[in-house]
Coordinates of C-alpha atoms (C1' of nucleotides) in Angstrom, one line a residue:
Chain A
M1 CA 41.1 17.0 -53.2
T2 CA 40.0 15.5 -56.1
E3 CA 36.6 13.9 -57.1
N4 CA 38.2 10.5 -57.0
E5 CA 39.0 10.9 -53.7
T6 CA 35.6 11.6 -52.0
M7 CA 34.2 8.7 -53.9
T8 CA 34.7 4.9 -52.7
P9 CA 37.6 3.5 -54.2
R10 CA 36.8 0.7 -57.1
D11 CA 35.4 -2.6 -56.9
F12 CA 34.6 -4.5 -59.6
I13 CA 31.2 -3.8 -59.9
R14 CA 31.6 0.1 -59.8
M15 CA 34.7 -1.2 -63.0
A16 CA 31.1 -2.7 -65.1
V17 CA 28.9 0.4 -63.5
E18 CA 31.1 3.0 -65.3
E19 CA 32.2 0.8 -68.4
D20 CA 28.2 0.5 -68.8
I21 CA 28.0 4.4 -68.5
R22 CA 30.7 5.0 -70.7
T23 CA 28.9 3.0 -73.3
S24 CA 25.8 4.2 -72.5
R25 CA 23.8 0.8 -71.9
F26 CA 20.9 2.2 -69.8
G27 CA 21.3 5.6 -71.1
G28 CA 23.8 6.2 -68.5
R29 CA 21.7 5.7 -65.9
V30 CA 22.5 4.2 -62.8
H31 CA 19.6 2.5 -60.5
T32 CA 20.2 0.1 -58.2
R33 CA 17.8 -1.3 -55.5
F34 CA 18.1 -2.8 -52.4
P35 CA 15.4 -5.6 -52.0
P36 CA 15.5 -7.1 -48.1
E37 CA 12.3 -9.7 -47.5
P38 CA 10.3 -8.7 -44.2
N39 CA 10.9 -11.7 -42.3
G40 CA 13.8 -11.0 -40.0
Y41 CA 15.7 -8.0 -39.4
L42 CA 18.7 -6.3 -40.4
H43 CA 22.3 -7.4 -39.5
I44 CA 25.7 -6.3 -40.8
G45 CA 25.7 -8.2 -43.2
H46 CA 23.0 -6.7 -45.3
A47 CA 24.9 -3.1 -44.1
K48 CA 27.4 -4.6 -46.8
A49 CA 24.9 -4.6 -49.3
M50 CA 22.8 -1.7 -48.6
A51 CA 26.4 0.3 -48.8
I52 CA 27.2 -1.4 -52.8
D53 CA 23.2 -0.9 -53.9
F54 CA 23.2 2.9 -52.1
G55 CA 26.6 3.4 -52.4
V56 CA 27.0 2.8 -56.2
A57 CA 23.8 4.8 -57.0
K58 CA 25.6 7.8 -54.9
D59 CA 28.7 7.3 -56.6
Y60 CA 26.8 8.0 -59.9
G61 CA 24.3 9.6 -59.4
G62 CA 21.9 7.2 -59.9
K63 CA 19.0 6.3 -57.7
C64 CA 18.6 3.0 -55.2
N65 CA 15.6 1.5 -54.4
L66 CA 14.0 0.3 -51.5
R67 CA 12.2 -2.5 -52.1
F68 CA 10.1 -5.3 -50.1
D69 CA 10.5 -8.4 -51.8
D70 CA 6.8 -9.5 -50.7
T71 CA 6.3 -12.7 -52.0
N72 CA 6.0 -14.8 -49.8
P73 CA 3.1 -14.4 -47.6
A74 CA 3.9 -17.3 -45.1
K75 CA 6.9 -15.6 -43.7
E76 CA 6.8 -11.8 -43.8
E77 CA 5.1 -9.5 -42.1
D78 CA 4.7 -5.3 -41.1
E79 CA 6.7 -4.9 -38.2
Y80 CA 9.4 -6.2 -40.1
V81 CA 8.9 -3.9 -42.7
Q82 CA 8.5 -1.0 -40.2
A83 CA 12.1 -2.2 -38.3
I84 CA 13.8 -2.2 -41.4
I85 CA 12.4 1.3 -42.4
E86 CA 14.4 2.5 -39.3
D87 CA 17.1 0.5 -39.7
V88 CA 17.9 1.3 -43.2
R89 CA 17.3 5.2 -42.4
W90 CA 19.6 4.8 -39.3
L91 CA 22.2 4.2 -41.8
G92 CA 21.6 7.4 -43.4
H93 CA 20.6 5.9 -46.6
D94 CA 19.0 7.5 -49.3
F95 CA 15.8 6.3 -51.0
G96 CA 14.3 9.1 -51.7
D97 CA 10.4 9.4 -50.9
T98 CA 8.8 6.0 -52.4
I99 CA 9.3 2.9 -50.7
F100 CA 8.7 -0.4 -52.9
Y101 CA 7.0 -3.2 -53.3
A102 CA 6.7 -6.8 -55.3
S103 CA 3.9 -6.9 -54.1
D104 CA 2.3 -3.7 -56.1
Y105 CA 3.1 -5.2 -58.9
F106 CA 1.6 -8.6 -58.5
D107 CA -1.0 -7.8 -61.3
Q108 CA 1.5 -7.0 -63.7
M109 CA 3.5 -10.4 -62.9
Y110 CA 0.4 -12.0 -63.2
A111 CA 0.0 -10.8 -66.4
W112 CA 2.9 -12.0 -67.6
A113 CA 2.7 -15.1 -66.5
E114 CA -0.3 -15.7 -69.2
Q115 CA 1.8 -14.5 -71.9
L116 CA 4.2 -16.9 -70.9
V117 CA 1.8 -19.8 -70.6
R118 CA 0.1 -18.3 -74.2
Q119 CA 3.5 -18.2 -76.1
G120 CA 4.2 -21.8 -75.0
Q121 CA 6.6 -21.3 -72.3
A122 CA 4.6 -22.3 -68.8
Y123 CA 2.3 -24.4 -68.2
V124 CA 0.6 -25.9 -64.9
D125 CA 2.0 -28.9 -63.4
D126 CA -0.3 -31.2 -61.1
L127 CA 3.1 -33.1 -59.7
S128 CA 3.1 -32.7 -56.2
A129 CA 6.5 -31.3 -54.6
D130 CA 7.5 -34.9 -53.9
E131 CA 6.8 -35.6 -57.6
I132 CA 8.1 -32.7 -59.1
R133 CA 11.7 -33.0 -56.4
E134 CA 11.8 -36.2 -58.4
Y135 CA 11.3 -35.7 -61.5
R136 CA 13.9 -32.9 -61.3
G137 CA 16.9 -34.4 -61.0
T138 CA 19.9 -35.1 -59.6
L139 CA 23.0 -32.8 -59.4
T140 CA 24.6 -35.0 -62.3
E141 CA 21.6 -37.0 -63.8
P142 CA 19.1 -34.7 -65.4
G143 CA 15.5 -34.5 -64.9
K144 CA 12.4 -36.2 -66.6
N145 CA 9.5 -33.9 -68.2
S146 CA 6.0 -33.7 -66.1
P147 CA 3.1 -35.8 -67.6
Y148 CA 1.7 -32.4 -67.6
R149 CA 4.2 -30.7 -69.4
D150 CA 2.7 -30.6 -73.0
R151 CA -0.9 -29.6 -71.7
S152 CA -2.7 -27.5 -74.3
V153 CA -2.5 -23.1 -73.9
E154 CA -6.4 -23.1 -73.5
E155 CA -6.1 -25.8 -70.5
N156 CA -3.1 -24.3 -68.8
L157 CA -4.8 -20.8 -68.8
D158 CA -7.8 -22.6 -67.4
L159 CA -6.1 -23.7 -65.3
L160 CA -4.3 -21.1 -63.5
R161 CA -6.8 -18.1 -63.9
R162 CA -8.4 -20.7 -61.3
M163 CA -5.6 -21.3 -59.8
R164 CA -5.2 -17.6 -59.3
A165 CA -9.5 -17.4 -57.7
G166 CA -8.6 -19.9 -55.4
E167 CA -10.0 -23.0 -56.3
F168 CA -7.8 -25.9 -55.6
P169 CA -5.8 -26.4 -52.7
A170 CA -2.4 -25.4 -51.0
G171 CA -0.1 -26.9 -52.8
S172 CA -1.8 -29.0 -55.0
R173 CA -0.3 -27.2 -58.7
V174 CA 2.5 -25.0 -59.4
L175 CA 3.1 -23.0 -62.9
R176 CA 6.6 -23.2 -63.5
A177 CA 8.3 -22.4 -66.7
K178 CA 8.8 -24.7 -69.6
I179 CA 12.6 -24.9 -70.0
D180 CA 14.5 -27.6 -70.1
M181 CA 14.4 -30.8 -67.4
A182 CA 17.6 -31.8 -68.4
S183 CA 20.1 -27.8 -68.6
P184 CA 23.1 -29.0 -66.0
N185 CA 22.2 -25.8 -64.2
I186 CA 19.6 -27.0 -62.5
N187 CA 17.5 -23.6 -61.9
L188 CA 16.7 -24.3 -65.9
R189 CA 15.1 -27.4 -65.1
D190 CA 11.1 -25.9 -65.4
P191 CA 11.3 -23.8 -62.3
V192 CA 8.1 -22.8 -60.4
M193 CA 6.6 -20.0 -61.1
Y194 CA 3.5 -19.9 -58.3
R195 CA 2.7 -22.2 -56.4
I196 CA -0.9 -21.8 -54.2
V197 CA -0.9 -20.6 -51.1
H198 CA -4.0 -19.8 -49.2
A199 CA -2.4 -16.6 -46.6
P200 CA -3.5 -13.3 -46.1
H201 CA -0.6 -10.9 -47.3
H202 CA 0.7 -8.1 -45.4
R203 CA -0.2 -5.4 -48.1
T204 CA -2.6 -7.4 -50.5
G205 CA -4.9 -9.1 -47.9
D206 CA -6.9 -12.3 -49.6
K207 CA -6.8 -10.4 -53.1
W208 CA -4.3 -13.1 -53.8
H209 CA -4.5 -17.4 -53.9
I210 CA -1.5 -17.8 -55.9
Y211 CA 2.3 -16.1 -54.8
P212 CA 5.4 -16.0 -57.4
M213 CA 8.7 -17.2 -56.8
Y214 CA 11.6 -15.8 -56.0
D215 CA 12.8 -16.1 -59.6
W216 CA 10.5 -15.5 -61.4
A217 CA 9.6 -12.4 -59.3
H218 CA 13.0 -10.7 -59.1
G219 CA 13.4 -9.6 -62.9
L220 CA 10.2 -8.4 -63.5
E221 CA 10.5 -6.4 -60.1
D222 CA 13.8 -4.8 -61.8
S223 CA 12.7 -4.6 -65.0
I224 CA 9.8 -2.8 -63.9
E225 CA 11.0 -0.4 -61.7
G226 CA 14.1 0.4 -64.7
I227 CA 17.2 -0.8 -62.6
T228 CA 19.8 -0.6 -63.9
H229 CA 22.2 -3.2 -61.6
S230 CA 20.8 -5.8 -59.8
L231 CA 23.3 -6.2 -57.7
C232 CA 23.1 -9.6 -55.0
D233 CA 25.1 -12.4 -53.7
L234 CA 27.3 -15.4 -54.7
G235 CA 24.0 -17.2 -54.2
Y236 CA 22.6 -15.7 -57.1
E237 CA 24.8 -16.0 -60.2
D238 CA 24.0 -19.2 -60.9
H239 CA 19.9 -18.0 -61.1
R240 CA 21.5 -15.7 -63.9
P241 CA 20.3 -17.2 -66.7
L242 CA 16.8 -17.8 -65.2
Y243 CA 16.9 -14.0 -63.8
D244 CA 17.7 -13.7 -67.9
W245 CA 15.8 -16.7 -69.7
F246 CA 12.1 -14.7 -68.0
L247 CA 13.3 -11.3 -69.3
D248 CA 13.8 -12.4 -72.9
A249 CA 11.3 -14.6 -72.7
L250 CA 8.9 -11.6 -72.1
G251 CA 10.6 -9.2 -73.9
I252 CA 10.7 -6.1 -71.4
Y253 CA 13.3 -4.5 -70.0
H254 CA 16.5 -6.4 -69.1
P255 CA 18.9 -4.9 -66.3
Q256 CA 22.0 -6.5 -65.4
Q257 CA 22.6 -8.9 -62.7
I258 CA 26.0 -9.0 -60.9
E259 CA 27.5 -10.9 -57.7
F260 CA 29.5 -10.3 -54.7
A261 CA 30.3 -11.7 -51.8
R262 CA 28.8 -11.3 -48.6
L263 CA 29.6 -10.3 -45.7
N264 CA 31.0 -13.2 -42.7
L265 CA 32.7 -12.1 -39.3
T266 CA 35.1 -14.1 -37.3
R267 CA 32.9 -14.7 -33.9
T268 CA 29.9 -14.2 -35.5
V269 CA 26.8 -15.9 -37.2
L270 CA 24.8 -13.9 -39.4
S271 CA 22.2 -16.3 -40.6
K272 CA 19.0 -15.3 -39.9
R273 CA 17.7 -19.4 -38.8
F274 CA 20.3 -18.7 -36.5
L275 CA 20.3 -15.5 -34.6
L276 CA 16.0 -16.2 -34.5
R277 CA 17.4 -19.3 -32.3
L278 CA 19.7 -17.3 -30.0
V279 CA 16.6 -14.7 -29.5
N280 CA 14.3 -17.8 -28.9
E281 CA 16.3 -20.5 -26.8
G282 CA 17.0 -16.9 -24.5
H283 CA 21.1 -16.7 -25.3
V284 CA 20.6 -13.1 -25.9
R285 CA 18.3 -10.5 -24.7
G286 CA 16.6 -9.9 -27.9
W287 CA 17.1 -8.8 -31.9
D288 CA 18.4 -5.7 -30.2
D289 CA 20.8 -7.5 -27.7
P290 CA 24.4 -5.6 -27.8
R291 CA 26.1 -8.1 -28.7
M292 CA 23.9 -9.5 -31.6
P293 CA 25.0 -8.7 -35.4
T294 CA 22.0 -6.9 -36.4
L295 CA 21.6 -3.1 -36.9
R296 CA 20.0 -2.7 -33.3
G297 CA 22.0 -4.3 -31.7
L298 CA 24.8 -2.8 -32.8
R299 CA 22.9 0.6 -32.2
R300 CA 22.3 -0.5 -29.0
R301 CA 26.0 -0.9 -28.2
G302 CA 26.8 2.0 -28.8
Y303 CA 27.9 2.0 -32.8
T304 CA 27.3 4.6 -35.1
P305 CA 26.3 4.5 -39.4
E306 CA 29.7 6.3 -39.7
V307 CA 31.5 3.7 -38.0
I308 CA 29.7 0.7 -40.0
A309 CA 30.0 2.4 -43.3
D310 CA 34.1 3.1 -42.5
F311 CA 34.1 -0.6 -41.9
L312 CA 32.3 -1.9 -45.0
N313 CA 34.7 0.4 -47.1
R314 CA 37.5 -1.7 -45.9
V315 CA 36.8 -4.6 -46.2
G316 CA 35.7 -3.8 -49.6
V317 CA 33.8 -5.5 -52.8
A318 CA 35.0 -8.7 -54.5
K319 CA 33.6 -12.3 -55.0
A320 CA 35.9 -14.0 -53.4
N321 CA 33.9 -15.6 -49.7
S322 CA 36.4 -14.8 -47.0
V323 CA 35.5 -14.3 -43.3
V324 CA 37.1 -10.3 -41.8
D325 CA 38.8 -11.0 -38.1
I326 CA 36.6 -8.9 -36.5
A327 CA 38.9 -7.1 -35.2
L328 CA 38.7 -4.5 -38.3
L329 CA 35.1 -3.7 -36.8
E330 CA 36.6 -2.7 -33.3
Y331 CA 39.5 -0.9 -34.9
C332 CA 37.1 1.0 -36.6
V333 CA 35.0 1.8 -33.5
R334 CA 37.9 3.2 -31.4
E335 CA 39.1 5.4 -34.2
D336 CA 35.8 7.0 -34.2
L337 CA 35.0 6.9 -30.5
N338 CA 38.2 8.1 -30.1
E339 CA 37.7 11.0 -31.6
R340 CA 34.0 11.3 -30.7
A341 CA 34.2 10.2 -27.0
P342 CA 34.1 12.5 -24.3
R343 CA 35.6 10.6 -21.3
A344 CA 34.8 10.6 -17.9
M345 CA 35.6 8.4 -15.1
A346 CA 33.6 5.2 -13.5
V347 CA 34.7 2.7 -11.8
L348 CA 33.6 -0.6 -12.2
E349 CA 34.9 -3.4 -9.9
P350 CA 34.7 -0.5 -6.7
L351 CA 37.8 -0.5 -4.3
K352 CA 37.2 1.7 -1.3
V353 CA 40.5 3.7 -0.5
V354 CA 41.2 6.5 2.6
I355 CA 43.5 8.8 2.2
T356 CA 44.1 9.2 5.7
N357 CA 46.1 12.5 5.3
Y358 CA 42.9 14.2 3.4
P359 CA 40.9 17.0 6.1
E360 CA 37.6 15.0 7.0
D361 CA 35.2 17.4 5.4
Q362 CA 37.2 19.3 2.0
V363 CA 36.3 18.8 -1.0
E364 CA 38.1 19.8 -3.7
Y365 CA 36.7 20.3 -7.5
F366 CA 39.4 19.7 -9.9
D367 CA 39.6 20.9 -13.9
V368 CA 39.8 17.6 -16.3
P369 CA 40.0 17.7 -19.9
N370 CA 37.2 15.9 -21.3
H371 CA 39.7 14.8 -24.3
P372 CA 43.6 14.5 -24.0
Q373 CA 44.1 16.2 -27.3
K374 CA 40.9 18.1 -27.8
P375 CA 41.1 21.1 -25.5
E376 CA 37.9 22.8 -27.6
M377 CA 35.6 19.6 -26.0
G378 CA 36.5 21.5 -22.5
T379 CA 36.6 20.4 -18.5
R380 CA 34.4 19.3 -16.7
Q381 CA 35.1 19.5 -12.6
V382 CA 34.8 16.6 -10.8
P383 CA 35.1 16.3 -6.6
F384 CA 37.4 14.9 -4.8
S385 CA 37.0 13.9 -1.3
R386 CA 38.8 11.6 1.3
V387 CA 37.2 8.5 0.5
V388 CA 37.7 7.1 -2.8
Y389 CA 37.1 4.7 -5.2
I390 CA 39.8 3.0 -7.5
E391 CA 38.9 0.0 -9.6
Q392 CA 40.2 -3.3 -7.8
E393 CA 42.3 -4.6 -11.0
D394 CA 44.4 -1.1 -9.8
F395 CA 45.8 -2.6 -6.8
M396 CA 47.9 -5.9 -6.2
E397 CA 48.8 -7.0 -2.9
E398 CA 51.7 -8.0 -4.1
P399 CA 52.5 -6.8 -7.4
A400 CA 53.4 -8.6 -10.5
P401 CA 56.2 -7.9 -12.8
K402 CA 55.7 -4.8 -14.6
Y403 CA 52.7 -4.2 -12.6
F404 CA 52.9 -0.5 -12.3
R405 CA 49.7 0.6 -10.0
L406 CA 49.2 0.7 -6.5
A407 CA 50.5 -1.7 -3.8
P408 CA 51.8 -1.3 -0.4
G409 CA 54.1 1.0 -0.1
R410 CA 53.9 2.5 -4.1
E411 CA 52.9 6.0 -5.5
V412 CA 50.5 6.0 -8.3
R413 CA 49.0 9.5 -9.4
L414 CA 44.6 9.6 -9.8
V415 CA 44.1 11.4 -12.6
G416 CA 44.1 14.7 -12.7
A417 CA 44.4 15.1 -8.7
Y418 CA 46.7 14.1 -6.1
Y419 CA 49.8 11.3 -6.1
I420 CA 49.1 8.8 -3.5
T421 CA 50.8 6.5 -1.6
C422 CA 49.4 2.8 -0.1
I423 CA 49.9 2.6 3.2
G424 CA 47.9 -0.2 5.0
V425 CA 45.3 -2.8 3.7
V426 CA 42.3 -3.6 5.2
K427 CA 40.9 -7.6 4.6
D428 CA 37.8 -8.9 6.2
T429 CA 37.8 -12.3 8.4
N430 CA 37.6 -14.2 5.4
G431 CA 41.2 -12.2 4.2
N432 CA 39.7 -9.7 1.0
I433 CA 41.0 -7.0 0.7
V434 CA 38.2 -4.5 1.5
E435 CA 39.4 -0.7 1.9
L436 CA 43.2 0.7 1.4
H437 CA 44.5 3.4 3.6
A438 CA 46.8 5.7 1.7
T439 CA 48.8 8.8 1.9
Y440 CA 48.5 12.0 -0.5
D441 CA 51.0 14.5 -1.4
P442 CA 49.5 18.0 -1.4
A443 CA 52.2 18.9 -3.8
S444 CA 51.4 17.3 -6.5
R445 CA 47.7 18.9 -6.7
G446 CA 46.9 18.4 -10.5
G447 CA 48.7 15.9 -11.1
A448 CA 52.3 16.5 -10.7
T449 CA 55.0 17.7 -8.9
P450 CA 56.8 20.7 -8.0
D451 CA 60.3 18.4 -7.8
G452 CA 59.0 16.7 -11.0
R453 CA 59.2 13.4 -9.9
K454 CA 57.3 10.5 -11.9
V455 CA 55.2 7.9 -10.8
K456 CA 54.8 4.8 -13.1
G457 CA 51.5 4.3 -12.4
T458 CA 48.2 6.6 -13.1
I459 CA 44.6 5.3 -12.1
H460 CA 41.2 6.8 -12.5
W461 CA 39.3 7.5 -9.4
V462 CA 35.7 8.6 -8.4
S463 CA 34.9 10.4 -5.4
A464 CA 32.5 8.3 -2.6
A465 CA 31.2 10.5 -1.4
H466 CA 29.8 12.4 -4.7
A467 CA 29.7 9.2 -7.1
L468 CA 26.7 8.0 -8.7
D469 CA 25.6 4.2 -8.6
A470 CA 25.4 2.9 -11.3
E471 CA 24.9 -0.5 -13.3
V472 CA 27.9 -1.5 -16.7
R473 CA 27.0 -4.2 -18.9
M474 CA 30.3 -5.7 -19.8
Y475 CA 30.3 -7.8 -23.6
D476 CA 32.4 -10.3 -25.3
Y477 CA 32.0 -12.2 -28.1
L478 CA 28.9 -14.7 -28.8
F479 CA 31.1 -17.1 -29.7
T480 CA 34.6 -18.4 -28.0
K481 CA 36.1 -19.4 -31.5
D482 CA 37.0 -17.3 -34.3
D483 CA 34.9 -19.9 -36.2
P484 CA 31.3 -20.2 -34.4
G485 CA 31.2 -23.5 -36.9
D486 CA 33.9 -24.9 -36.1
V487 CA 32.4 -27.8 -34.1
P488 CA 32.8 -31.8 -33.4
E489 CA 30.5 -34.1 -35.1
G490 CA 26.8 -34.0 -34.7
Q491 CA 26.9 -30.3 -32.7
D492 CA 26.9 -26.9 -34.0
F493 CA 27.1 -22.9 -32.9
M494 CA 25.7 -23.2 -29.9
A495 CA 28.5 -25.7 -28.5
N496 CA 30.6 -22.8 -28.7
L497 CA 28.5 -19.8 -27.1
N498 CA 30.3 -17.9 -24.8
P499 CA 29.0 -18.0 -21.3
A500 CA 30.3 -14.9 -20.7
S501 CA 29.3 -12.9 -23.3
L502 CA 27.3 -10.6 -20.7
V503 CA 29.2 -9.9 -17.4
I504 CA 26.9 -6.6 -15.2
L505 CA 28.7 -4.9 -12.8
P506 CA 25.8 -4.2 -10.8
N507 CA 27.8 -1.6 -8.5
A508 CA 29.8 0.5 -10.3
K509 CA 30.3 4.2 -9.1
V510 CA 30.5 6.6 -12.1
E511 CA 31.4 10.7 -11.2
P512 CA 28.5 13.3 -10.7
N513 CA 28.9 14.7 -13.8
L514 CA 26.9 11.7 -15.9
A515 CA 23.6 12.0 -14.0
G516 CA 21.4 13.7 -16.8
T517 CA 23.1 11.1 -19.4
Q518 CA 20.6 10.2 -22.3
P519 CA 20.3 6.7 -23.6
G520 CA 22.9 6.7 -26.6
D521 CA 25.3 8.8 -25.4
R522 CA 28.5 8.3 -25.7
Y523 CA 31.7 8.2 -23.3
Q524 CA 35.3 6.3 -23.1
F525 CA 35.3 5.5 -19.9
M526 CA 39.0 6.2 -18.7
R527 CA 41.7 3.6 -19.0
K528 CA 38.6 1.4 -19.1
G529 CA 36.5 1.4 -22.5
Y530 CA 34.0 3.1 -25.0
F531 CA 30.6 2.9 -23.0
C532 CA 26.8 4.0 -24.3
T533 CA 23.9 4.4 -22.2
D534 CA 21.8 1.9 -22.4
P535 CA 17.8 2.7 -22.9
D536 CA 17.1 0.6 -19.4
T537 CA 18.3 3.9 -18.4
A538 CA 15.8 5.4 -15.8
E539 CA 15.0 7.8 -13.2
G540 CA 18.0 6.9 -10.4
K541 CA 19.1 3.6 -12.3
L542 CA 22.5 4.4 -14.7
V543 CA 23.0 2.1 -17.1
F544 CA 26.1 1.6 -19.5
N545 CA 27.1 -1.0 -22.3
L546 CA 30.4 -1.7 -23.0
T547 CA 31.0 -0.8 -26.7
V548 CA 34.4 -2.0 -27.1
S549 CA 37.5 -1.9 -24.1
L550 CA 40.2 0.2 -24.5
R551 CA 43.5 -2.0 -26.1
D552 CA 45.2 -3.2 -23.4
S553 CA 48.6 -3.4 -23.5
W554 CA 48.6 -4.6 -20.2
A555 CA 47.2 -7.3 -20.9
K556 CA 49.2 -8.6 -23.3
V557 CA 52.5 -8.8 -20.9
Q558 CA 50.3 -10.5 -18.4
Q559 CA 49.6 -13.3 -20.3
Q560 CA 53.3 -13.9 -21.0
Chain B
rU1 C1' 31.1 -38.2 -61.6
rG2 C1' 26.7 -32.0 -63.4
rG3 C1' 26.6 -26.0 -63.6
rG4 C1' 28.4 -21.6 -61.3
rG5 C1' 32.2 -19.5 -58.6
rC6 C1' 36.5 -18.7 -56.3
rG7 C1' 42.5 -19.3 -54.8
rU8 C1' 47.6 -12.5 -53.7
rG9 C1' 51.8 -12.7 -46.7
rG10 C1' 48.1 -14.0 -40.4
rC11 C1' 42.7 -11.7 -42.0
rC12 C1' 40.7 -8.6 -45.5
rA13 C1' 42.4 -6.2 -50.5
rA14 C1' 44.5 -3.4 -54.8
rG15 C1' 47.1 -5.2 -58.6
rC16 C1' 42.8 -2.3 -65.7
rU17 C1' 45.7 -2.9 -72.2
rG18 C1' 52.1 -8.4 -69.5
rG19 C1' 58.6 -5.4 -67.1
rU20 C1' 59.4 -7.2 -62.2
rA21 C1' 53.6 -7.7 -55.8
rA22 C1' 49.5 -0.9 -53.1
rG23 C1' 47.2 -0.4 -48.9
rG24 C1' 44.5 -1.4 -44.2
rC25 C1' 43.6 -5.0 -40.0
rA26 C1' 46.4 -7.7 -37.0
rA27 C1' 51.6 -9.2 -34.8
rU28 C1' 56.6 -7.1 -33.1
rG29 C1' 59.9 -3.8 -31.5
rG30 C1' 61.0 1.7 -29.8
rA31 C1' 59.6 7.0 -28.6
rC32 C1' 56.1 9.5 -26.3
rU33 C1' 52.7 9.8 -23.0
rU34 C1' 49.2 13.2 -15.9
rU35 C1' 44.4 7.0 -20.1
rG36 C1' 49.7 0.7 -19.9
rA37 C1' 45.0 5.2 -24.5
rA38 C1' 45.9 8.1 -28.8
rU39 C1' 50.0 9.5 -31.1
rC40 C1' 54.7 8.7 -33.9
rC41 C1' 59.0 5.8 -35.6
rA42 C1' 60.6 0.8 -37.2
rU43 C1' 59.5 -4.2 -38.5
rG44 C1' 56.7 -9.3 -43.2
rU45 C1' 62.4 -14.2 -47.0
rA46 C1' 53.8 -13.3 -49.8
rU47 C1' 56.8 -20.3 -54.6
rC48 C1' 50.7 -14.5 -55.9
rG49 C1' 47.2 -22.9 -55.3
rC50 C1' 50.6 -26.4 -58.2
rA51 C1' 52.5 -27.8 -63.1
rC52 C1' 53.9 -26.8 -67.5
rG53 C1' 53.9 -23.7 -72.1
rU54 C1' 54.0 -18.9 -75.2
rU55 C1' 57.3 -14.2 -73.8
rC56 C1' 63.0 -11.0 -73.9
rG57 C1' 59.9 -10.6 -69.6
rA58 C1' 53.9 -13.5 -66.4
rG59 C1' 50.3 -11.7 -60.8
rU60 C1' 48.9 -11.0 -65.4
rC61 C1' 47.7 -14.8 -71.5
rG62 C1' 46.9 -20.3 -73.1
rU63 C1' 47.2 -25.9 -71.1
rG64 C1' 46.6 -28.4 -67.4
rC65 C1' 45.9 -30.4 -62.3
rC66 C1' 45.0 -29.8 -56.8
rG67 C1' 42.0 -26.9 -53.0
rC68 C1' 37.5 -24.6 -51.7
rC69 C1' 32.3 -22.0 -51.8
rC70 C1' 27.3 -22.5 -54.0
rC71 C1' 23.1 -25.3 -56.4
rA72 C1' 18.8 -31.0 -56.4
rG73 C1' 12.6 -25.0 -51.4
rC74 C1' 5.4 -24.8 -54.1
rC75 C1' 11.8 -19.9 -49.0
rA76 C1' 14.1 -15.7 -50.6

RNA sequence: UGGGGCGUGGCCAAGCUGGUAAGGCAAUGGACUUUGAAUCCAUGUAUCGCACGUUCGAGUCGUGCCGCCCCAGCCA
């Protein structure tokens, strides 16, 4: 394998980075950063940004800083800082042993602000927020200068210092860059650099009464850390001129900002605001609900960091806004779990089957492989007895065409055990099937007969006398449409919420080998899907989450 | 009617200095099968948004047009 094959395929960002290395633009260095704001939990969209930020650094022997962009104390909390660190670690990204905080640079940023004031490139504006908006103009009309735009350097300096000292009420004044109120790029119409906020900061406490705006702060943070490539999403494309302007005005080290398209997934919403609503309005059980696209949700759902990395790798990096089919993500988990998940038998919706010709109190143990294609994963002993449970859907009193599971008079194989033939159906007074009677063929022991006859159906089972009770949580998409935002006028994505995104199966029966399972353990429940043990599992109470179902070609046949 | 981006098969996405369209997912057949899983084999007529133009030759260059996304927070 050549070195190239071990690297992520070249995308336009890597090509630009390679060019900069070739020309020694930054002395051949590559240093990126992942700058989350600690005001929420990370989701798979952030995972893409991280794959790029950390991935580029790794590919070129550089570094990537984990930096909290904590410039707005009103929204940020330490709780999020801890959660984000945990998630970044979980994904396995290497951020060295230093965690960076924008707030550590507040003194330096402030000094630079005074420099801009002294250079006549920043001024204190007394206009109200509403007035500033009015003066800004519109997309098609230029803005106009604030009456405070031409204050003297001395007055600006004095006012700025008093702003910092906390002499003025919140919102009464701002520091603005003096650029061009007529710029076609609205970001350049004298952007606000500092606003007055009297709120304690999670790290600096009550030291500050003014806090820097993103555009002013971000480039400075990058510059201070010696970042070479500041990778961000398309939304910042027209902020780049401003990023460049501040750095040039200050005459300090100047990184290159490059933008890429963020990740969008079908059946998924990824905006913090929407995710927050799902949680607050109780549509999910929390940020780590297995239906959530948050990293915590995916983790609890049974996804691995490797799967997420593989998925992101397949998605690629480009500048076109796109929506990735969630089927690709599911393909990635299935591929991974098919390799590593040991098989187990679990009957999700049990139907009792009495094997009438099987000795009353006999128990046999069958040696069942943990993985059909991987003998090295070993085998396990699965008990078999006279009464077993099979899946309700594996029996049809009046079998549909092409249905080749159990039906009256029909013979099927119980995986790894025996062939059984249904000889009777027991119903309750309402006509519901409550039990089946069957006979087994002793010659089919182990799942095959000497005469080599074939059975069309093979189903899974669990011995009633040995089964463990379990709760199985079946998950489906949170939304019923590929595009959750595809709603009638006046409605929002809540209109597409899937009422059946969580279906709890409280009476599942699983094989006894699952007794000691620990949260996070993953299995393939044969013929059903991949499942993982939920943290809600406790002594005497097993809880499993569906990670993803197996491909089901029978379901397709049925639909036709 | 301002500015910034993007537009390659159903969904992503390669395509570097022009030479005549990778790959993956999805879908569809079939083989195999003690998971209707996995695996294997096979299947795509893509007006490369459109139109002119340059050229022996354009997805790649030029011009014009169309469509979609983003920007008017003292959020990031």
